[in-house]
XYZ file of C-alpha atoms in Angstrom:
760
model
C -2.336 4.287 16.824
C -0.672 6.666 14.415
C 1.749 9.459 14.986
C 1.592 12.897 13.498
C 3.955 13.578 10.624
C 4.812 16.942 9.124
C 4.502 17.344 5.382
C 7.032 20.007 4.473
C 7.248 20.800 0.780
C 10.041 19.163 -1.166
C 12.454 21.594 -2.754
C 14.528 20.842 -5.841
C 17.811 20.945 -3.902
C 16.426 18.453 -1.410
C 15.283 16.181 -4.217
C 18.729 16.263 -5.794
C 20.361 15.607 -2.429
C 18.046 12.688 -1.767
C 18.734 11.196 -5.176
C 22.468 11.458 -4.609
C 22.208 9.834 -1.208
C 19.875 7.084 -2.304
C 21.656 5.992 -5.453
C 24.521 3.523 -4.945
C 28.096 4.641 -5.252
C 28.530 3.000 -8.660
C 27.850 5.376 -11.558
C 25.915 2.731 -13.490
C 24.435 0.183 -11.087
C 23.363 -3.153 -12.454
C 19.761 -3.273 -13.590
C 17.727 -5.731 -11.526
C 14.421 -7.123 -12.808
C 12.611 -9.472 -10.497
C 9.211 -10.944 -9.751
C 7.356 -10.629 -6.480
C 3.950 -11.878 -5.341
C 1.579 -10.619 -8.031
C 3.958 -7.920 -9.250
C 7.447 -7.229 -10.628
C 10.035 -4.551 -9.942
C 12.988 -2.921 -11.645
C 15.908 -1.145 -9.968
C 19.070 0.394 -11.389
C 17.578 1.450 -14.718
C 18.433 4.753 -16.355
C 16.267 7.475 -14.848
C 13.488 8.478 -17.222
C 13.996 5.470 -19.486
C 11.008 3.761 -21.074
C 10.548 0.239 -19.737
C 8.493 -2.463 -21.431
C 7.089 -5.515 -19.663
C 6.427 -8.580 -21.801
C 5.399 -12.145 -21.180
C 6.266 -14.829 -23.696
C 6.851 -12.102 -26.258
C 3.545 -10.302 -25.714
C 3.698 -6.731 -24.469
C 1.757 -6.266 -21.232
C 2.670 -2.812 -20.002
C 5.050 0.089 -20.373
C 6.331 2.556 -17.841
C 9.044 5.054 -17.055
C 11.896 4.566 -14.613
C 11.690 7.134 -11.822
C 14.560 9.389 -10.759
C 15.994 6.513 -8.720
C 15.882 4.231 -11.773
C 13.045 2.116 -10.409
C 9.659 0.857 -11.533
C 7.035 -1.553 -10.193
C 4.499 -3.294 -12.425
C 1.456 -4.196 -10.346
C -1.385 -6.705 -10.641
C 0.366 -9.443 -12.613
C -0.635 -13.060 -13.012
C 1.769 -15.595 -11.486
C 3.984 -17.600 -13.788
C 7.197 -17.528 -15.810
C 8.211 -15.892 -19.071
C 8.244 -12.261 -17.922
C 10.891 -9.828 -19.201
C 11.581 -6.113 -18.860
C 13.475 -4.307 -21.615
C 14.778 -0.762 -21.826
C 16.734 1.414 -19.446
C 19.795 -0.809 -19.709
C 18.004 -4.029 -18.763
C 19.357 -7.246 -20.236
C 15.822 -8.537 -20.606
C 16.517 -11.727 -18.724
C 13.399 -13.823 -17.996
C 11.885 -14.026 -14.529
C 8.794 -15.414 -12.839
C 6.032 -13.667 -10.934
C 5.127 -15.470 -7.725
C 1.666 -16.562 -6.691
C -0.056 -16.954 -3.350
C 1.419 -19.735 -1.254
C 4.510 -20.232 -3.425
C 6.636 -20.309 -0.297
C 10.414 -20.790 -0.158
C 11.865 -24.085 0.998
C 13.107 -24.464 4.565
C 16.714 -24.236 3.343
C 16.082 -20.623 2.268
C 15.414 -19.618 5.868
C 18.143 -21.756 7.413
C 20.748 -19.679 5.600
C 19.575 -16.522 7.373
C 21.354 -15.515 10.559
C 20.063 -12.816 12.900
C 22.302 -11.056 15.399
C 21.303 -8.871 18.322
C 20.342 -5.410 17.130
C 19.564 -4.306 13.582
C 19.628 -6.826 10.733
C 18.786 -6.662 7.037
C 17.103 -9.796 5.746
C 16.236 -10.660 2.149
C 12.782 -12.184 1.744
C 11.492 -14.330 -1.118
C 11.501 -11.595 -3.770
C 14.928 -10.216 -2.889
C 13.632 -7.186 -1.016
C 15.455 -6.463 2.249
C 13.476 -6.057 5.455
C 14.919 -4.406 8.545
C 14.620 -6.693 11.570
C 15.844 -5.744 15.031
C 16.497 -8.423 17.633
C 15.799 -7.321 21.215
C 16.768 -9.545 24.130
C 15.673 -9.569 27.764
C 17.640 -7.047 29.814
C 21.202 -8.102 30.552
C 21.133 -11.071 28.167
C 23.167 -11.892 25.079
C 22.475 -14.410 22.326
C 24.772 -16.997 23.866
C 22.496 -17.037 26.926
C 19.709 -18.508 24.783
C 17.673 -20.199 23.614
C 14.928 -17.655 24.293
C 11.203 -17.915 23.780
C 10.721 -15.520 20.895
C 7.979 -13.308 19.500
C 7.705 -11.133 16.403
C 6.185 -7.674 16.188
C 5.493 -6.819 12.543
C 4.440 -3.260 11.775
C 4.649 -0.295 9.439
C 5.142 2.049 12.388
C 8.675 2.806 13.577
C 9.154 -0.706 14.951
C 12.660 -1.816 13.931
C 14.388 1.358 15.089
C 17.251 -0.138 17.126
C 17.049 2.188 20.138
C 15.854 1.327 23.650
C 12.217 2.222 24.318
C 12.465 1.034 27.931
C 15.009 3.711 28.797
C 12.836 6.368 27.200
C 9.700 5.235 29.036
C 11.547 4.848 32.340
C 12.719 8.431 32.087
C 9.188 9.658 31.451
C 7.722 7.632 34.328
C 10.466 8.926 36.593
C 9.218 12.449 36.100
C 11.426 13.502 33.239
C 10.538 13.861 29.607
C 11.280 11.190 27.041
C 14.410 12.080 25.107
C 13.856 12.913 21.437
C 15.952 10.062 20.069
C 15.146 9.227 16.418
C 16.400 5.670 16.940
C 13.832 4.811 19.638
C 10.917 2.688 18.403
C 7.449 4.204 18.466
C 5.477 3.784 21.690
C 2.776 2.088 19.587
C 5.182 -0.854 19.290
C 5.744 -1.161 23.049
C 4.245 -4.654 23.214
C 7.214 -6.134 21.399
C 9.946 -3.612 22.072
C 9.261 -3.158 25.793
C 6.760 -5.546 27.390
C 7.838 -8.839 25.813
C 11.525 -8.506 26.828
C 10.416 -7.649 30.387
C 8.578 -10.989 30.384
C 11.683 -12.901 29.322
C 10.990 -13.093 25.580
C 13.295 -12.154 22.766
C 11.565 -9.951 20.218
C 12.217 -9.658 16.508
C 10.858 -6.265 15.452
C 10.063 -6.488 11.735
C 9.720 -3.323 9.662
C 7.066 -3.506 6.948
C 8.326 -3.126 3.396
C 8.299 0.401 2.099
C 8.749 1.943 5.546
C 11.694 2.783 7.759
C 14.879 1.093 6.598
C 13.099 -1.776 4.844
C 13.208 -2.043 1.074
C 10.354 -2.285 -1.378
C 7.351 -0.022 -1.764
C 4.612 0.406 0.807
C 1.299 -1.147 -0.272
C -1.101 -1.422 2.653
C -1.814 -5.135 3.240
C -0.896 -6.048 -0.334
C 0.178 -9.620 -1.073
C 3.966 -9.040 -0.893
C 3.480 -7.450 2.535
C 1.336 -10.355 3.706
C 3.854 -12.980 2.599
C 6.707 -10.965 4.115
C 5.054 -11.919 7.396
C 5.391 -15.599 6.510
C 9.067 -15.131 5.645
C 9.754 -13.203 8.851
C 8.235 -15.971 10.967
C 10.207 -18.704 9.254
C 13.456 -16.714 9.291
C 13.165 -16.019 13.012
C 12.143 -19.570 13.886
C 15.236 -20.913 12.095
C 17.619 -19.122 14.473
C 19.602 -21.357 16.849
C 18.892 -19.018 19.781
C 15.096 -19.353 19.395
C 13.591 -21.776 21.888
C 11.741 -24.700 20.371
C 12.240 -23.554 16.789
C 8.958 -21.636 16.870
C 7.831 -18.046 17.383
C 4.708 -16.193 18.432
C 3.430 -12.823 17.299
C 2.486 -9.847 19.473
C 1.255 -6.320 19.010
C -1.607 -3.882 19.150
C -3.264 -1.982 16.299
C -1.084 -2.077 13.147
C 1.065 -4.874 14.566
C -2.088 -6.660 15.690
C -3.704 -6.522 12.259
C -0.583 -7.887 10.531
C -0.852 -11.002 12.681
C -4.181 -11.916 11.092
C -2.724 -11.701 7.583
C 0.494 -13.508 8.495
C -1.238 -16.328 10.354
C -3.579 -16.728 7.385
C -0.566 -17.742 5.266
C 0.030 -20.599 7.749
C 3.769 -20.415 8.455
C 4.657 -23.896 9.778
C 6.694 -22.548 12.702
C 4.181 -19.982 13.949
C 3.344 -21.050 17.499
C 0.563 -18.565 18.293
C -0.749 -15.056 17.663
C -2.096 -12.426 20.070
C -3.767 -9.671 18.009
C -5.112 -6.645 19.880
C -7.295 -3.718 18.765
C -7.633 -4.833 15.157
C -9.829 -4.132 12.172
C -11.075 -6.784 9.774
C -11.830 -4.815 6.608
C -10.258 -1.659 5.226
C -13.535 -0.774 3.486
C -16.532 -1.715 5.628
C -14.877 -1.456 9.032
C -12.867 1.766 8.912
C -12.458 3.311 5.459
C -16.086 3.406 4.329
C -18.400 2.420 7.203
C -21.781 1.884 5.585
C -20.282 3.058 2.285
C -19.555 6.556 3.700
C -15.945 7.722 3.464
C -14.282 8.204 6.854
C -12.333 11.422 6.298
C -11.422 11.579 9.963
C -9.138 8.992 11.509
C -9.028 6.674 8.479
C -7.885 9.413 6.120
C -5.377 10.930 8.537
C -3.934 7.481 9.263
C -3.440 6.703 5.575
C -1.790 10.071 5.038
C 0.626 9.355 7.875
C 1.525 6.039 6.242
C 2.199 7.853 2.968
C 4.478 10.276 4.808
C 6.302 7.345 6.400
C 6.777 5.790 2.941
C 8.644 8.791 1.513
C 12.316 8.084 0.780
C 14.818 8.973 3.477
C 16.534 11.261 4.235
C 14.221 13.617 2.346
C 11.220 12.150 4.189
C 10.167 8.963 5.902
C 10.516 7.808 9.477
C 12.948 9.521 11.875
C 15.179 6.492 12.333
C 15.571 5.993 8.576
C 16.510 9.646 8.131
C 19.092 9.348 10.891
C 20.658 6.120 9.633
C 20.851 7.231 6.001
C 22.540 10.451 7.081
C 24.889 8.405 9.278
C 25.974 6.312 6.284
C 23.935 3.112 6.633
C 24.330 1.697 3.102
C 21.561 -0.869 3.431
C 19.026 1.641 4.650
C 20.079 4.022 1.882
C 19.787 1.393 -0.863
C 16.454 0.218 0.510
C 14.880 3.583 -0.349
C 15.181 2.938 -4.106
C 11.629 1.709 -4.660
C 9.910 4.333 -2.486
C 8.868 6.527 -5.404
C 6.855 3.559 -6.694
C 4.603 3.562 -3.636
C 0.991 3.648 -4.735
C -0.954 6.581 -3.344
C -3.280 4.909 -0.848
C -5.287 8.104 -0.371
C -5.915 8.375 -4.097
C -6.759 4.676 -4.401
C -9.237 4.939 -1.567
C -10.982 8.016 -2.959
C -11.089 6.521 -6.462
C -12.816 3.403 -5.142
C -15.890 4.554 -3.189
C -17.464 1.165 -3.784
C -15.994 -2.087 -2.562
C -13.867 -2.945 -5.590
C -13.055 -6.652 -5.047
C -9.677 -6.545 -6.824
C -8.512 -3.802 -4.468
C -10.141 -4.617 -1.154
C -10.518 -8.397 -0.967
C -6.869 -9.366 -0.495
C -6.414 -6.398 1.860
C -9.219 -7.520 4.177
C -8.065 -9.379 7.268
C -11.472 -11.072 7.216
C -10.402 -12.966 4.093
C -7.440 -14.488 5.966
C -8.942 -15.126 9.403
C -10.701 -18.333 8.395
C -7.382 -19.788 7.215
C -5.650 -19.391 10.576
C -4.569 -22.654 12.204
C -2.246 -21.275 14.883
C -3.635 -20.720 18.404
C -5.238 -17.283 18.814
C -5.643 -14.974 21.815
C -7.516 -11.868 20.649
C -8.606 -8.749 22.531
C -10.673 -5.852 21.219
C -13.083 -3.053 22.079
C -16.463 -2.387 20.480
C -16.119 1.408 20.684
C -12.463 1.593 19.604
C -12.082 5.222 18.511
C -9.574 4.270 15.818
C -10.321 0.842 14.356
C -13.981 0.551 15.410
C -15.985 -2.496 16.457
C -16.656 -4.162 13.094
C -13.866 -6.727 13.678
C -16.208 -8.807 15.842
C -18.211 -9.766 12.752
C -15.292 -11.844 11.441
C -14.556 -13.777 14.623
C -16.988 -16.508 13.672
C -14.544 -17.440 10.901
C -12.298 -18.902 13.617
C -14.865 -21.602 14.432
C -12.730 -24.334 12.846
C -9.733 -23.503 15.036
C -9.800 -25.432 18.352
C -7.371 -23.063 20.108
C -9.072 -19.660 20.189
C -9.618 -17.386 23.200
C -11.468 -14.092 22.752
C -11.745 -11.180 25.198
C -14.206 -8.483 24.115
C -15.043 -5.324 26.032
C -16.294 -1.776 25.884
C -13.522 0.747 25.704
C -10.914 2.528 23.619
C -7.956 1.512 21.486
C -5.399 1.129 24.287
C -7.637 -0.962 26.547
C -6.579 -4.262 24.965
C -3.505 -4.019 27.191
C -5.619 -3.444 30.288
C -5.425 -5.378 33.562
C -8.530 -7.448 32.803
C -6.759 -9.146 29.885
C -3.011 -8.804 30.377
C -2.628 -11.741 32.781
C -4.331 -14.223 30.446
C -2.294 -12.781 27.574
C 0.913 -13.596 29.452
C -0.395 -17.054 30.327
C -1.175 -17.757 26.684
C 2.276 -16.671 25.478
C 4.104 -18.524 28.224
C 2.246 -21.758 27.454
C 1.992 -21.755 23.669
C 5.271 -20.012 22.797
C 7.638 -20.368 25.757
C 6.534 -23.803 27.037
C 6.779 -22.420 30.560
C 4.560 -22.279 33.626
C 3.092 -18.752 33.511
C 4.128 -16.163 36.055
C 3.871 -12.368 36.092
C 7.118 -10.806 37.372
C 6.632 -8.761 40.518
C 8.390 -5.849 38.815
C 5.652 -5.643 36.184
C 2.846 -6.022 38.695
C 4.381 -3.347 40.878
C 4.878 -0.894 38.035
C 1.606 -1.592 36.238
C -0.207 1.393 37.702
C 2.501 3.800 36.566
C 2.672 2.139 33.153
C -1.065 2.576 32.614
C -0.864 6.204 33.660
C 1.996 6.685 31.196
C 0.286 4.886 28.305
C -3.311 6.055 28.838
C -3.241 8.753 31.523
C -5.782 6.759 33.526
C -5.811 4.743 36.765
C -6.309 1.000 36.460
C -7.044 -2.155 38.380
C -3.865 -3.873 39.591
C -2.394 -6.581 37.378
C -2.996 -9.960 38.989
C -0.584 -12.852 39.346
C -1.391 -15.846 37.160
C -3.695 -18.432 38.684
C -1.412 -20.992 37.028
C 1.828 -19.782 38.626
C 1.889 -22.625 41.141
C 1.212 -25.375 38.598
C 3.654 -28.244 39.092
C 4.234 -28.669 35.354
C 3.680 -26.996 32.010
C 1.325 -29.794 30.995
C -0.905 -29.223 34.004
C -0.866 -25.468 33.486
C -1.794 -25.974 29.835
C -4.636 -28.303 30.763
C -5.979 -25.727 33.201
C -5.698 -22.944 30.628
C -7.601 -24.991 28.070
C -10.475 -25.124 30.542
C -10.720 -21.326 30.526
C -13.842 -19.925 28.834
C -13.230 -19.379 25.142
C -15.178 -16.107 25.068
C -14.973 -13.486 27.804
C -17.341 -10.540 27.585
C -15.694 -8.037 29.909
C -18.481 -5.773 31.102
C -18.549 -2.207 32.384
C -14.891 -1.451 31.713
C -14.334 1.803 33.589
C -16.607 1.090 36.531
C -14.462 -1.368 38.489
C -12.878 1.028 40.997
C -15.307 2.894 43.278
C -14.690 6.612 43.131
C -12.534 6.374 39.984
C -14.911 6.513 37.021
C -13.162 5.600 33.807
C -10.359 3.613 35.447
C -9.123 0.808 33.187
C -10.599 -2.571 34.077
C -13.862 -4.479 33.832
C -16.282 -4.598 36.752
C -17.626 -8.060 35.872
C -17.772 -10.510 33.003
C -19.867 -13.031 31.126
C -18.324 -16.162 29.679
C -19.335 -18.364 26.765
C -17.987 -21.297 24.808
C -17.813 -19.804 21.318
C -18.540 -16.817 19.126
C -21.190 -16.088 17.941
C -22.937 -16.819 21.227
C -25.392 -19.665 20.724
C -27.828 -18.336 23.327
C -28.340 -15.076 21.410
C -31.876 -14.579 20.121
C -33.041 -11.901 17.623
C -35.441 -9.693 19.560
C -37.634 -7.227 17.675
C -38.782 -3.808 18.869
C -40.970 -1.764 16.508
C -40.580 1.963 15.922
C -43.864 3.708 16.650
C -45.627 7.040 16.658
C -44.574 9.504 19.339
C -41.090 7.967 19.483
C -42.291 4.663 20.941
C -40.150 1.513 20.772
C -42.138 -1.607 21.662
C -42.351 -5.321 20.865
C -45.928 -4.958 19.603
C -46.614 -3.984 15.982
C -48.011 -0.419 16.041
C -50.616 1.210 13.857
C -49.512 2.773 10.594
C -47.890 6.198 10.883
C -44.755 8.023 9.761
C -42.157 10.484 11.029
C -39.787 12.789 9.157
C -36.518 14.604 9.785
C -34.049 16.741 7.890
C -30.682 15.086 7.243
C -28.398 17.886 8.395
C -24.846 16.896 9.417
C -24.115 20.499 10.426
C -26.688 20.309 13.228
C -24.165 18.735 15.613
C -20.372 18.721 16.033
C -18.764 16.297 13.593
C -16.752 14.501 16.292
C -17.064 14.078 20.042
C -13.336 14.781 20.537
C -12.425 17.096 17.666
C -8.962 18.393 16.871
C -6.346 18.039 19.592
C -9.009 16.603 21.889
C -8.587 13.286 20.085
C -5.519 12.698 22.241
C -7.790 12.598 25.308
C -9.734 9.499 24.217
C -7.757 7.148 26.481
C -8.107 9.259 29.617
C -10.401 8.293 32.461
C -12.731 11.207 31.763
C -12.374 12.467 28.186
C -14.041 15.840 27.513
C -16.599 14.369 25.129
C -18.943 16.722 23.283
C -21.775 14.289 22.538
C -24.501 16.692 21.537
C -28.201 15.722 21.542
C -30.253 15.641 18.360
C -31.171 19.103 17.156
C -34.845 19.895 16.690
C -36.174 18.334 13.507
C -32.753 16.924 12.578
C -33.259 13.318 13.671
C -35.717 10.793 15.060
C -35.601 9.108 18.452
C -37.407 5.984 19.617
C -37.291 5.040 23.285
C -38.599 1.853 24.838
C -40.509 1.396 28.074
C -38.795 1.144 31.448
C -37.179 -2.293 31.618
C -38.542 -4.614 34.267
C -35.424 -6.765 34.119
C -31.885 -6.548 32.796
C -31.456 -7.032 29.052
C -28.020 -8.186 27.874
C -27.104 -7.999 24.197
C -24.035 -9.393 22.425
C -23.401 -9.138 18.698
C -24.516 -7.058 15.721
C -27.957 -5.456 15.466
C -30.107 -4.307 12.579
C -32.337 -1.267 12.186
C -34.749 -2.146 9.397
C -36.112 1.125 8.054
C -38.874 1.623 5.539
C -37.907 5.055 4.229
C -38.472 7.558 1.488
C -36.538 10.739 0.842
C -36.780 13.956 -1.099
C -33.248 13.129 -2.284
C -32.129 10.318 -4.579
C -29.589 9.255 -1.987
C -28.983 9.959 1.690
C -26.805 8.733 4.548
C -28.212 7.116 7.680
C -26.558 7.004 11.078
C -28.113 4.829 13.768
C -27.255 5.304 17.436
C -28.049 2.741 20.117
C -28.070 4.065 23.693
C -29.320 3.468 27.236
C -31.562 6.032 28.919
C -30.859 5.656 32.619
C -33.181 6.162 35.602
C -31.159 9.239 36.642
C -32.005 11.032 33.392
C -28.599 10.467 31.817
C -28.050 8.718 28.494
C -25.133 6.365 27.751
C -23.819 5.760 24.245
C -23.695 2.081 23.273
C -22.986 1.685 19.530
C -23.457 3.052 16.001
C -24.332 1.845 12.537
C -24.202 3.590 9.159
C -25.466 3.099 5.627
C -25.657 5.124 2.443
C -29.123 4.387 1.063
C -27.844 3.579 -2.431
C -25.724 0.795 -0.878
C -28.766 -1.041 0.540
C -28.423 -4.188 -1.627
C -27.509 -7.122 0.645
C -25.773 -10.460 0.244
C -28.813 -12.708 0.783
C -26.920 -15.780 1.996
C -24.638 -13.892 4.365
C -27.294 -11.614 5.839
C -29.361 -12.577 8.875
C -32.089 -10.977 10.955
C -29.360 -9.481 13.157
C -26.698 -8.789 10.587
C -27.533 -7.269 7.202
C -24.433 -7.442 4.986
C -24.429 -4.863 2.160
C -22.466 -5.776 -0.957
C -21.161 -2.196 -1.420
C -20.606 -3.134 -5.081
C -20.931 -0.465 -7.736
C -23.192 -2.647 -9.862
C -25.645 -2.989 -6.955
C -25.889 0.719 -6.137
C -29.292 2.253 -6.815
C -31.012 5.554 -6.000
C -34.060 5.622 -3.774
C -37.277 5.467 -5.788
C -39.092 8.782 -5.653
C -42.149 9.012 -3.466
C -42.314 5.432 -2.216
C -41.091 3.659 0.894
C -38.108 1.341 0.417
C -36.589 -1.105 2.880
C -33.128 -0.020 4.016
C -31.516 -2.284 6.606
C -28.816 -0.413 8.508
C -26.154 -2.663 10.108
C -25.251 -1.719 13.678
C -21.709 -2.683 14.662
C -21.399 -5.526 17.211
C -21.470 -4.721 20.910
C -22.093 -6.375 24.268
C -23.969 -4.266 26.793
C -26.187 -4.788 29.825
C -29.253 -2.530 29.846
C -30.224 -2.420 33.509
C -33.685 -2.842 34.939
C -35.128 0.653 35.335
C -33.392 1.940 32.188
C -34.841 2.308 28.701
C -33.431 1.240 25.321
C -33.163 4.038 22.780
C -32.351 4.146 19.062
C -31.985 7.304 16.997
C -31.728 7.992 13.269
C -29.866 11.056 12.046
C -27.320 12.381 9.563
C -23.850 10.843 9.725
C -21.508 12.250 12.370
C -21.461 13.560 15.917
C -21.082 10.292 17.848
C -17.483 9.190 17.278
C -14.344 10.748 18.831
C -12.135 10.627 15.734
C -14.268 9.501 12.790
C -15.555 12.199 10.446
C -17.795 11.344 7.511
C -17.788 12.687 3.965
C -21.555 12.565 3.876
C -23.604 13.448 0.807
C -26.229 15.182 2.950
C -26.229 18.974 3.087
C -29.231 19.777 5.244
C -31.752 19.734 2.390
C -32.968 16.123 2.213
C -36.089 15.275 4.197
C -36.247 11.596 5.123
C -39.515 9.977 6.142
C -39.694 6.706 8.075
C -42.723 4.413 7.879
C -43.955 3.288 11.309
C -46.108 0.196 11.795
C -48.778 -1.083 9.447
C -47.753 -2.969 6.308
C -44.285 -1.398 6.242
C -43.099 -1.459 9.859
C -39.646 -0.194 10.737
C -37.992 -2.187 13.517
C -34.906 -2.619 15.651
C -33.616 -6.191 15.979
C -31.319 -6.742 18.973
C -29.057 -9.735 19.835
C -30.464 -10.525 23.279
C -28.791 -13.284 25.299
C -31.805 -15.221 26.491
C -32.107 -15.387 30.268
C -28.895 -13.481 30.983
C -28.602 -10.486 33.293
C -26.071 -8.185 34.928
C -25.383 -10.695 37.706
C -26.556 -8.290 40.380
C -23.982 -5.634 39.553
C -25.161 -2.040 40.004
C -25.745 0.504 37.279
C -22.346 2.134 36.634
C -21.923 5.792 37.583
C -22.860 8.151 34.770
C -19.883 8.706 32.474
C -17.836 5.862 33.938
C -17.823 3.447 30.998
C -14.733 3.722 28.816
C -15.438 4.571 25.209
C -19.087 5.310 25.976
C -19.888 9.031 26.304
C -22.812 10.225 28.369
C -25.201 13.163 28.180
C -28.458 14.334 29.684
C -31.342 12.608 27.950
C -33.238 14.958 25.659
C -36.178 13.554 23.675
C -36.099 14.057 19.912
C -38.679 16.222 18.172
C -40.840 13.174 17.454
C -40.975 12.350 21.182
C -38.502 9.475 21.540
């Protein structure tokens, strides 16, 4: 959930002005050298001076102070004995911190947060902007309040009132252009939580807004800032119970996974929504193919946000620096040390462990001990559906509730999940019997139209609202199913296709679902897809990404993804430019839940080629419904043998494992298909296609290596049979629910079924 940022060129006068504004009033500020988590920074040095980093007398690195007199040395081993000399530094020794070297409780007890904007020093001396928002009409002396944190790199700590802005828009006016209003993408903490009676601490990620430090997407200092924010907030006398929860969608949902993985002792619960689990495999390089659509544009926006104010950066930081906020001004000093995330990403087309491992939420999820309420969508047009693959890492946590559904990025806040979300927060954070205020239930329809421009099911009152005690309400909540598969989101309201809300659901005790069974369907001649092994044959296509539109909602149409009926352009396969395989008419419902695998025996006229796999449902009315995708660059086909299963091939994506396709011979390439839950109805047919990368996703665009010249041939049957392996829930069905109207399912485009050139 990014926002567009302009990128006007910097002029020399602007640069000089910015430097003058950002430098402190003193002509020669004191030089500060200090260690952080895995790195060290310098401020106040002479601009342009040569700086030398040593440890125990041994030179480790040199660098030059930027025009603000700052420098960051990255990727350092933890320990003492570090010094920086040059640029006026005294060369005093300091230590670099390691993972888990957390401050004592007394460090946080000294911190005091007031209502409104605060500046709080975290463990490495960097100041973070934190804004305290109270329920309407309340002041701190009315506390204690149940409290949540929203931690984000979007404009989250801007101290303005988002509620007033939204209320004006809902009332028929236009939202005022106030630079101090938080971004609408942070509405969970800045708007919804206070309406529910919670205090919110909106925490601005380092290197953005008015926070200090340099932006480094999900780097270790950023992750441990989350720990410090939790402990600082929980130490406040106005916080109920001395504990806090975390809330947020997208960016402020992902940060919860990292923060909770550090195990802050006073973190009561987390509620991540619409997340990703891996910056490489899930969004940046799906299948090893660079996502130059949403992923690239999102990173560029973050780089724009990280520019020093008032020359650049977020609107609220520009406004406050110009208004004379000394803290915000001083906190821009390290911004020129921000590492170029776009450059880093492009320079690391393989999964470089030193870069990606610590920045993968998946690496932290298994460490989470706090209670978890997570919501996500398989077809999320921004973060994708890969996140589901990491949910099994929560198996050791006894307090996990998962709600998974088809849909788009905003649907995590939909009416099918919002009531249980409130119940969870009220019980685990507030220690209160859950209840949904009538004001929220009454306004929910207008709120959904404002946020997503779509109708929605009404928000329901909590089933626990009449519980005589918190203990009894908690006991009842703990009996709720741990996994809800919300089905046919978009088909719940007759006559309103695409309205937000699930039509029905399946429930299970854990993820992955134990009843799931790998079910094989073989690719055959004539585009057949059957459980029986076919006779040997082959089929070929030309890998031509130009044969279809790159995106289903290109350009400004991307803003329509959340609407009830987005104007998708989901084009069929062009003649000779892909292969289709379609199964027989189903005699009964087939329900799948989890990842799938398309195991292809292939050869190519090229040394390398990109595969896109599309899973769909061909309906009895002749329409086709998109279900899910998978991708793989052929040279990335090497798998982790212990982590891979029949349903889930896990490529290493390591440079050392990359290999070209052998010329003239079939090679096994297992293409991972992202997780999904879907009910194929009796009377429909299951279809899988293979084509060049692109054309199926609203906002993803792939930097594919194919140029319309490679001819890929797939072996069918015989000794080298290609096959689709689906995660079928044995014995499950659609519970008698009807086939949804064509085009009704959110996040799942439809089109008229058109057989591929090979017949399927």
